[in-house]
PDB file of C-alpha atoms in Angstrom:
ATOM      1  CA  UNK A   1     115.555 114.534 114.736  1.00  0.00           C
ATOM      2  CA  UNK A   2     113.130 114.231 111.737  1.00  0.00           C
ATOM      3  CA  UNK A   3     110.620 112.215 111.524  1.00  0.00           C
ATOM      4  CA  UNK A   4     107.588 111.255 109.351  1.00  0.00           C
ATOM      5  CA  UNK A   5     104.816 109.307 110.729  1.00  0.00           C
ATOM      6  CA  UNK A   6     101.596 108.195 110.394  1.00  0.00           C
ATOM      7  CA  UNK A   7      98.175 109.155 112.185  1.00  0.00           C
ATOM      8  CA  UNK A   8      97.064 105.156 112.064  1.00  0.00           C
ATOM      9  CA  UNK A   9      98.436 101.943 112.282  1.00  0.00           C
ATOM     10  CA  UNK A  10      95.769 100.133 110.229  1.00  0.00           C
ATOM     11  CA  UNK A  11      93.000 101.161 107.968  1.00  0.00           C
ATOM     12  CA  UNK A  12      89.923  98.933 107.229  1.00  0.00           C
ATOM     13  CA  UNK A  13      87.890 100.589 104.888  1.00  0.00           C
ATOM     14  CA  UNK A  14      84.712  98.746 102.302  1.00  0.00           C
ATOM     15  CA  UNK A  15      85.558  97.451  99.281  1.00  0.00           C
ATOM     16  CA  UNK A  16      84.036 100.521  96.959  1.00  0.00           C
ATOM     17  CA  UNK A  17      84.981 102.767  99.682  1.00  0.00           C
ATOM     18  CA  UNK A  18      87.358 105.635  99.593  1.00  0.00           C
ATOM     19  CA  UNK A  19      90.241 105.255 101.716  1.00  0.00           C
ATOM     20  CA  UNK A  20      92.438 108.097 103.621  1.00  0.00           C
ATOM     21  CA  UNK A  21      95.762 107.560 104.429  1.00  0.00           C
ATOM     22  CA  UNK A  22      97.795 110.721 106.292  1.00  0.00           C
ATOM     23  CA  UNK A  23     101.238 111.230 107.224  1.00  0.00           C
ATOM     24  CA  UNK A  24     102.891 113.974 109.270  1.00  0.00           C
ATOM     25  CA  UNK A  25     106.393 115.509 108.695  1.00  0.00           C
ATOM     26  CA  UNK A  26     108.401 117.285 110.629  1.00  0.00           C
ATOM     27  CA  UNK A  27     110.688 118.383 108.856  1.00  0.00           C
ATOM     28  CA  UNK A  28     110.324 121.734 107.460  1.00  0.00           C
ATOM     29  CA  UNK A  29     112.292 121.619 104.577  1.00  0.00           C
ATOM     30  CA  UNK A  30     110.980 118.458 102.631  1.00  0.00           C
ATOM     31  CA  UNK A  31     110.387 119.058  99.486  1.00  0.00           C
ATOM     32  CA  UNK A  32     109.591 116.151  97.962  1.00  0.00           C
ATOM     33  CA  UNK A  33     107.141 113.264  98.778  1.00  0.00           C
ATOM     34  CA  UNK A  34     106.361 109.847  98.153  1.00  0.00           C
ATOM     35  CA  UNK A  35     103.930 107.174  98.187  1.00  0.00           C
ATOM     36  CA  UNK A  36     104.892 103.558  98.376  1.00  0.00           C
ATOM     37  CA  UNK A  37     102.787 100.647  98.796  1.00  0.00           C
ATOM     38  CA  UNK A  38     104.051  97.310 100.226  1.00  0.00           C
ATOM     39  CA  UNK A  39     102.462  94.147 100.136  1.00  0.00           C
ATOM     40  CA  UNK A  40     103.386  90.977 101.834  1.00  0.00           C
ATOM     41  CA  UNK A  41     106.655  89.644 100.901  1.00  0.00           C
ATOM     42  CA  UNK A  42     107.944  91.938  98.488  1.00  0.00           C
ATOM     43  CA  UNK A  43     109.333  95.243  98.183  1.00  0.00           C
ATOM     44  CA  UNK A  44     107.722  98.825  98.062  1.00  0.00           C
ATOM     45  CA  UNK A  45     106.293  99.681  94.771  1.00  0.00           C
ATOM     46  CA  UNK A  46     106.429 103.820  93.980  1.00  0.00           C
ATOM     47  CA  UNK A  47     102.833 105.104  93.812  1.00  0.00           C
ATOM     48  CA  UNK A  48     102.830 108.193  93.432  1.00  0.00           C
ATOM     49  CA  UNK A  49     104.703 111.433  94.457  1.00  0.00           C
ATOM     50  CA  UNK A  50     104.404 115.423  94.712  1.00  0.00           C
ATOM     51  CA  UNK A  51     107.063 118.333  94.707  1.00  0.00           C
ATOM     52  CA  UNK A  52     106.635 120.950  97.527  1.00  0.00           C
ATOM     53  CA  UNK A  53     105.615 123.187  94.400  1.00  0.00           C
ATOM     54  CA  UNK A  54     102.279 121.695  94.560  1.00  0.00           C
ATOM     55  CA  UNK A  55      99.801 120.926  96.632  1.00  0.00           C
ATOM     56  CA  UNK A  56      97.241 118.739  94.806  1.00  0.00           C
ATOM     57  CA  UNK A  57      98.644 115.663  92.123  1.00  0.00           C
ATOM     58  CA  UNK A  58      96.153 112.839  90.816  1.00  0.00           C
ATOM     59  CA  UNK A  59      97.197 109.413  89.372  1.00  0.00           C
ATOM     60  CA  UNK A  60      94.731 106.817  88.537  1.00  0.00           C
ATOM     61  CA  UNK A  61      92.494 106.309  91.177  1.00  0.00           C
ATOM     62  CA  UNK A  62      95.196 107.750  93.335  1.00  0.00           C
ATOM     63  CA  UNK A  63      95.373 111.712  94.916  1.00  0.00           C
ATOM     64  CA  UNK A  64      98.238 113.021  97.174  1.00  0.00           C
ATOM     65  CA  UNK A  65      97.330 116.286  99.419  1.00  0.00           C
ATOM     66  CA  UNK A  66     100.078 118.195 100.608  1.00  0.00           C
ATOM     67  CA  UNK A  67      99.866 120.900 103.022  1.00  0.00           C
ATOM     68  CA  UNK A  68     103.090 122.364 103.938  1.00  0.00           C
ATOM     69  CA  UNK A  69     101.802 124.769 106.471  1.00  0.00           C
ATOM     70  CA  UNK A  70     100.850 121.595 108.997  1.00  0.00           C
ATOM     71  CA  UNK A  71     103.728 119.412 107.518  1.00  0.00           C
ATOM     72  CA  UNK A  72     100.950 117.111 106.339  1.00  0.00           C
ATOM     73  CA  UNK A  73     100.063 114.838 103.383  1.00  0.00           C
ATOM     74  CA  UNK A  74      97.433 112.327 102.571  1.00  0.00           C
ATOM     75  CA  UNK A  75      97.116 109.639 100.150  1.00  0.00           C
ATOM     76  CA  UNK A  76      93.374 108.981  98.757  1.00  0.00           C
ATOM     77  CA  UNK A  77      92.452 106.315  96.848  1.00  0.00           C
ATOM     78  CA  UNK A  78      89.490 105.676  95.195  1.00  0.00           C
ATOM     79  CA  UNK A  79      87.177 103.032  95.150  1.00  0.00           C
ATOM     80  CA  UNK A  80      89.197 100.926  97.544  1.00  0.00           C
ATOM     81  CA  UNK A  81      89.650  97.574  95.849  1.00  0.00           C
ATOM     82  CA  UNK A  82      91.141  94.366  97.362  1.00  0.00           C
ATOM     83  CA  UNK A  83      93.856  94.696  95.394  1.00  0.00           C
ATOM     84  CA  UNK A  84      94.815  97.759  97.528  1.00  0.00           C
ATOM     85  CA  UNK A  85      94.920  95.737 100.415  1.00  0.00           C
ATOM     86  CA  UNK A  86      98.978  96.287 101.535  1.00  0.00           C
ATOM     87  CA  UNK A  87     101.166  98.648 103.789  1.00  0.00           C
ATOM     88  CA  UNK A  88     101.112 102.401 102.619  1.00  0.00           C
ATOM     89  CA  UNK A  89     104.569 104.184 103.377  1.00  0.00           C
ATOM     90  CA  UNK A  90     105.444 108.202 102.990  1.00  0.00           C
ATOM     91  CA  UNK A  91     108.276 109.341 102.514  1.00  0.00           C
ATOM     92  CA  UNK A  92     109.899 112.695 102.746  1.00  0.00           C
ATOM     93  CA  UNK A  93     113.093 114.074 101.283  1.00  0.00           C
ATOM     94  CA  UNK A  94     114.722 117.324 100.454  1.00  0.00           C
ATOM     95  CA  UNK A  95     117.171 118.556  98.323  1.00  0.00           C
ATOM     96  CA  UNK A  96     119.750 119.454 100.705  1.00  0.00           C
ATOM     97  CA  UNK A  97     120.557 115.580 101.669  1.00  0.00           C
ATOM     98  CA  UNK A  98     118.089 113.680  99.260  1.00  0.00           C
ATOM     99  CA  UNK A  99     117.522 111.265 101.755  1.00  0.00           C
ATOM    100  CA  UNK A 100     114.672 109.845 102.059  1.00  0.00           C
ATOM    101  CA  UNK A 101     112.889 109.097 105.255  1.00  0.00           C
ATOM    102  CA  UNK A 102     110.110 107.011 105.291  1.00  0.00           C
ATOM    103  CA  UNK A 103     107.294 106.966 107.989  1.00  0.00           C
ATOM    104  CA  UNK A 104     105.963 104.211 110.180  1.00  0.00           C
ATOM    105  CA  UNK A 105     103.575 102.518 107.529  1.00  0.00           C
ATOM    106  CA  UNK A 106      99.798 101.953 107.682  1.00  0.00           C
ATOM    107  CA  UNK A 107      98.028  98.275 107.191  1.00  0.00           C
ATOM    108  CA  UNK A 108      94.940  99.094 104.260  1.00  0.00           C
ATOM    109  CA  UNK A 109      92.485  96.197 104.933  1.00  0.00           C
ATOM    110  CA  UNK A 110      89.465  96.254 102.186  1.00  0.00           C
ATOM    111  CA  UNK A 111      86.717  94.243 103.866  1.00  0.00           C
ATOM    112  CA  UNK A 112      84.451  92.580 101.200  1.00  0.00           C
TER     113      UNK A 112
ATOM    114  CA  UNK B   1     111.631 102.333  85.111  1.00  0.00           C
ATOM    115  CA  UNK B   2     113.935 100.067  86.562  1.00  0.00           C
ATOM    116  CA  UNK B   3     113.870  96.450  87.225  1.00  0.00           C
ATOM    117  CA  UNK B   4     116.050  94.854  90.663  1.00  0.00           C
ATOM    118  CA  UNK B   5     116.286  91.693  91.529  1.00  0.00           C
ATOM    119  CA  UNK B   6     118.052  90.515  94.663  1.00  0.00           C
ATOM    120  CA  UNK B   7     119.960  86.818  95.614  1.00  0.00           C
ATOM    121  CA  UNK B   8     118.879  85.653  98.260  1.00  0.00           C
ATOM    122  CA  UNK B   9     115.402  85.955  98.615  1.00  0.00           C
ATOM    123  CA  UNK B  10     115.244  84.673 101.843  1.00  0.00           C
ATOM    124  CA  UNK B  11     117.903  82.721 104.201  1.00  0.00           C
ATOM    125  CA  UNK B  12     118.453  81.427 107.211  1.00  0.00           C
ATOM    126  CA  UNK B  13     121.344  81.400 108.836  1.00  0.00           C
ATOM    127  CA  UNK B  14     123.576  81.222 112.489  1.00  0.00           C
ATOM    128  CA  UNK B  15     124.192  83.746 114.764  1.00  0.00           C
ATOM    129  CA  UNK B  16     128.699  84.468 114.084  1.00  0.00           C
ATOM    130  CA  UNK B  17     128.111  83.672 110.076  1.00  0.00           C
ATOM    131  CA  UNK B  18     128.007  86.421 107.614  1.00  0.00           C
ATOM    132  CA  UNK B  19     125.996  86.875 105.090  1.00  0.00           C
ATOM    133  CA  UNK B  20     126.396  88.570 101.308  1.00  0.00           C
ATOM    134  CA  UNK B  21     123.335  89.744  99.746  1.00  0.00           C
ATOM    135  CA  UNK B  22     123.656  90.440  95.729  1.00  0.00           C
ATOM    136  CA  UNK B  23     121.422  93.430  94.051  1.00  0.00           C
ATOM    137  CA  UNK B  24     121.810  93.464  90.462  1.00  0.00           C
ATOM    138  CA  UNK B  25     119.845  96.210  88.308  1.00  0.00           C
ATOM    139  CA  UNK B  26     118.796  95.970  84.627  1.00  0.00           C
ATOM    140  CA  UNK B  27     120.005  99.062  83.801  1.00  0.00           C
ATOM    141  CA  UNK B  28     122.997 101.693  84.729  1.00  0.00           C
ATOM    142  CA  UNK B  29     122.159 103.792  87.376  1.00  0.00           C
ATOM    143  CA  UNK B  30     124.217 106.227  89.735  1.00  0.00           C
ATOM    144  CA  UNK B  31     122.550 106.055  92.917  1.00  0.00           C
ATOM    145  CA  UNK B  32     122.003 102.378  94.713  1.00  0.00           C
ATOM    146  CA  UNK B  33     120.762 102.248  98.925  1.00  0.00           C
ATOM    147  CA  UNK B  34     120.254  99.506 100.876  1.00  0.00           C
ATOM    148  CA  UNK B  35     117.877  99.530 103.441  1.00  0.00           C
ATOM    149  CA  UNK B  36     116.799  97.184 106.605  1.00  0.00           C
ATOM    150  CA  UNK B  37     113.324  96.868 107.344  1.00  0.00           C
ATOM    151  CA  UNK B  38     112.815  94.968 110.520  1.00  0.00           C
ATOM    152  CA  UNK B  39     109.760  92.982 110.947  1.00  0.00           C
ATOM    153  CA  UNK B  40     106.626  95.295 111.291  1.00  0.00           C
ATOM    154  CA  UNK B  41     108.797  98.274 110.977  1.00  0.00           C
ATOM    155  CA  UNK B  42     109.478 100.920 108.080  1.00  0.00           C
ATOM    156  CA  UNK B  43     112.481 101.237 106.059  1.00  0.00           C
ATOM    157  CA  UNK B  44     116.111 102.604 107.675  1.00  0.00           C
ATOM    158  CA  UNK B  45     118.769 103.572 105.440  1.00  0.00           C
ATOM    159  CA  UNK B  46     121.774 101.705 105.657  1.00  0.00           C
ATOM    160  CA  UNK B  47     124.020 103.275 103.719  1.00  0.00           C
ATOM    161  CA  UNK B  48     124.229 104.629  99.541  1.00  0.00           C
ATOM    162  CA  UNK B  49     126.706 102.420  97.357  1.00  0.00           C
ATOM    163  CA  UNK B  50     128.983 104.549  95.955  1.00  0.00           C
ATOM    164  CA  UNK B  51     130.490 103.004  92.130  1.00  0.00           C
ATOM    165  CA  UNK B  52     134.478 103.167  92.428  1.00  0.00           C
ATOM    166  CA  UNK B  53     134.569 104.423  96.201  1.00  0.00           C
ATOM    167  CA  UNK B  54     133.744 103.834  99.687  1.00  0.00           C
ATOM    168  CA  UNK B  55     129.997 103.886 100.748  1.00  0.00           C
ATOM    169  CA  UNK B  56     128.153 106.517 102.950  1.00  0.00           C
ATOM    170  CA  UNK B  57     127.060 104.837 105.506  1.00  0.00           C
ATOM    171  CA  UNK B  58     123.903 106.444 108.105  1.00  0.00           C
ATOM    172  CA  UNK B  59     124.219 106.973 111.798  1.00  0.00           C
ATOM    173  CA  UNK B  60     124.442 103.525 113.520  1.00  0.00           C
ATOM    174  CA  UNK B  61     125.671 101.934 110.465  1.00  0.00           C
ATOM    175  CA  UNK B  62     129.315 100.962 110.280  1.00  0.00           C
ATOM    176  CA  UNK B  63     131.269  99.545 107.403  1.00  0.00           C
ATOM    177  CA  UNK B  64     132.939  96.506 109.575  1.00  0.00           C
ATOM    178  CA  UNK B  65     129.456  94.812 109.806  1.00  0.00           C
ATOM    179  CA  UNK B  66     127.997  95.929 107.018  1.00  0.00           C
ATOM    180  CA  UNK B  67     130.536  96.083 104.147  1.00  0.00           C
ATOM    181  CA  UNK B  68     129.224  97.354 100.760  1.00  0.00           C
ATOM    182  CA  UNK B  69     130.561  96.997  97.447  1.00  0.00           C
ATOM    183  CA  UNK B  70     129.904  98.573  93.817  1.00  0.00           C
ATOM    184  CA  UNK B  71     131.852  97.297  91.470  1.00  0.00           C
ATOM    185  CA  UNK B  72     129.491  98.513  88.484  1.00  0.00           C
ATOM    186  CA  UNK B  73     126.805 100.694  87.718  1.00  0.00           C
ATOM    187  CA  UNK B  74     124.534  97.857  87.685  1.00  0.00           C
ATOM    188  CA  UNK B  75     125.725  95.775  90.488  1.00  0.00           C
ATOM    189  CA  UNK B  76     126.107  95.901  94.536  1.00  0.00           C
ATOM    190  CA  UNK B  77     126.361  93.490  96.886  1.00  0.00           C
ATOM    191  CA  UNK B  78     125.447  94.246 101.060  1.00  0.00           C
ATOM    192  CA  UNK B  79     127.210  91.954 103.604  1.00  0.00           C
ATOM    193  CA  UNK B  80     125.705  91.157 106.974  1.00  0.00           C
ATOM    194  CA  UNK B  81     128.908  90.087 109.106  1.00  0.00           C
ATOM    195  CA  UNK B  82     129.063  88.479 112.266  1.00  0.00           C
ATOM    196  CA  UNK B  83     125.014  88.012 112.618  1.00  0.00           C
ATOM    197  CA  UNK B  84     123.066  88.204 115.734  1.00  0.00           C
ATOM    198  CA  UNK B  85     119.280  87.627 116.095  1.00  0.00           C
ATOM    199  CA  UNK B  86     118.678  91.176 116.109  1.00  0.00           C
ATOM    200  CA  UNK B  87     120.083  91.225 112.608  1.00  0.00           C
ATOM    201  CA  UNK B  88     116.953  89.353 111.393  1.00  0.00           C
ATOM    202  CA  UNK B  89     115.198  92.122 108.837  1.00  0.00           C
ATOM    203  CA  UNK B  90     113.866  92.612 105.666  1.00  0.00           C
ATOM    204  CA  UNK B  91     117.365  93.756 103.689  1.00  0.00           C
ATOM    205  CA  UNK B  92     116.262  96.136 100.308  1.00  0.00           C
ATOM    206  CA  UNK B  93     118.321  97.427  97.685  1.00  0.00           C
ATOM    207  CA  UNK B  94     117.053 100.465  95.823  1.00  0.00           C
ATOM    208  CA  UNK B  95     118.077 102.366  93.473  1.00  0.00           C
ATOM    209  CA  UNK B  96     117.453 106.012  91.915  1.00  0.00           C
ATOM    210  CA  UNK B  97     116.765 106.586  88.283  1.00  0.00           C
ATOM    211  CA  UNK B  98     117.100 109.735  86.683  1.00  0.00           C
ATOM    212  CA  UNK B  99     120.139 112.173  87.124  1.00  0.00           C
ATOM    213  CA  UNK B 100     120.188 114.948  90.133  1.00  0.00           C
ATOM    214  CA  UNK B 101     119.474 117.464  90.811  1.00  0.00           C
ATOM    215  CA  UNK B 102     116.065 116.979  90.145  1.00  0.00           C
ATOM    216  CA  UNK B 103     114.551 114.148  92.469  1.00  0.00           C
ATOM    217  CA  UNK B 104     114.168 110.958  90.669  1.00  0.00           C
ATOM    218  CA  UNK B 105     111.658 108.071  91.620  1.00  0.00           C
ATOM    219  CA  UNK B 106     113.252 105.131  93.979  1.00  0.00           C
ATOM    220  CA  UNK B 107     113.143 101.747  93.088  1.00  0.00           C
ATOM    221  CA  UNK B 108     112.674  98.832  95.420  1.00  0.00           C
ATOM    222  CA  UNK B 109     114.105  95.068  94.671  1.00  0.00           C
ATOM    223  CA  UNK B 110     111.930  92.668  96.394  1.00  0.00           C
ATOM    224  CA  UNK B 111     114.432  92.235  99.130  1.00  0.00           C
ATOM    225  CA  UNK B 112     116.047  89.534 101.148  1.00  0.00           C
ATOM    226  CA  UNK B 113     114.198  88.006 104.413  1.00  0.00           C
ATOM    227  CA  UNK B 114     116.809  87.226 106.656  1.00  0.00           C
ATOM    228  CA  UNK B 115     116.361  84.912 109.744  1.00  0.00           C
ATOM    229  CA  UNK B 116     119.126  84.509 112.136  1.00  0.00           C
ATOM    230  CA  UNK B 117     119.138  82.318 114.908  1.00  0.00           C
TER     231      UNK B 117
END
């Protein structure tokens, strides 16, 4: 069945730091992505999100990757602040079902 | 933009109760979900709220324990029936702004922590 996941669990990365989140995809005809970001106790808050026509989009502080040939997209942000500290969630639709399935989640710890 | 706010925030409650969980949304939109996210986990689709009909519920979702209703364009509520401990999750409504077929951004209430013993 599909499935999007994610290459780590948790990420601790330096305050200052860049930070590298990926997610896999499996399914082939995604076409649309997006970034969420959790933190404790509330709901997911839309970060940022790409079309399959692309392959590079910036947001402030914030780039998404998307490679379609590997099924693959990354999340960078810059200058990792503790403020980014919070769980990171793809997710992948398309426009046959415009579903959206979201992938495991990855822990961002900023270390001071 | 859209701004959700969910009642209950939190609860807990006995296993054979049933819970309702309200989502109410500051503007009209077409699309509403609810999802369960169960502790640690990602999100699962229950089901999309259909306004003025039945609602679609996913694989391994069935209406009987978790009945839906939209009676609005602004409103849905998400019943838990008959609770068991493995019903304890993270219950979040979202909703879709914008009109299809173009994808739209999803919005997330802040979602209801549900504890059942």
């Amino acid at each position: 069945g599909e499935s999007v996941g994610l290459h780590l669990p948790t990420l601790s990365v330096q305050e200052g730091d860049n930070s590298i989140i990926n997610c896999a995809y499996s399914n082939s005809a995604s076409d649309y992505f997006i970034w969420y970001k959790q933190e404790s106790g509330k709901g997911p808050q839309f970060i940022i999100d790409i079309r399959s026509n692309m392959d590079k989009r910036q947001g402030q502080r914030v780039t998404v990757l998307l490679n379609k040939t590997v099924k693959h997209l990354s999340l960078q942000i810059a200058a990792t602040q503790p403020g980014d500290s919070a769980v990171y969630f793809c997710a992948a639709s398309d426009s046959g079902t415009y579903k959206y399935i979201f992938g495991t989640g990855t822990r961002l710890k900023v270390l001071a | 933009s859209a701004v959700i706010s969910q009642k209950p925030s939190r609860d807990i409650c006995q296993r054979g109760t049933s819970l309702t969980i309200q989502c109410q949304v500051d503007s009209q939109v077409t699309m509403m979900f609810w999802y369960r996210q169960q502790p640690g986990q990602s999100l699962t689709l229950i089901a999309t709220a259909n306004q003025g009909s039945e609602a679609t519920y996913e694989s391994g979702f069935v209406i009987d324990k978790f009945p839906i209703s939209r009676p609005n364009l602004t409103f849905s509520t998400l019943t838990v029936s008959n609770m068991s401990p493995e019903d304890s999750s993270i219950y979040l409504c979202s909703v879709e702004v914008g009109r299809r077929p173009s994808y739209n951004e999803q919005f997330f209430g802040p979602g209801t922590r549900l504890t059942v013993l």
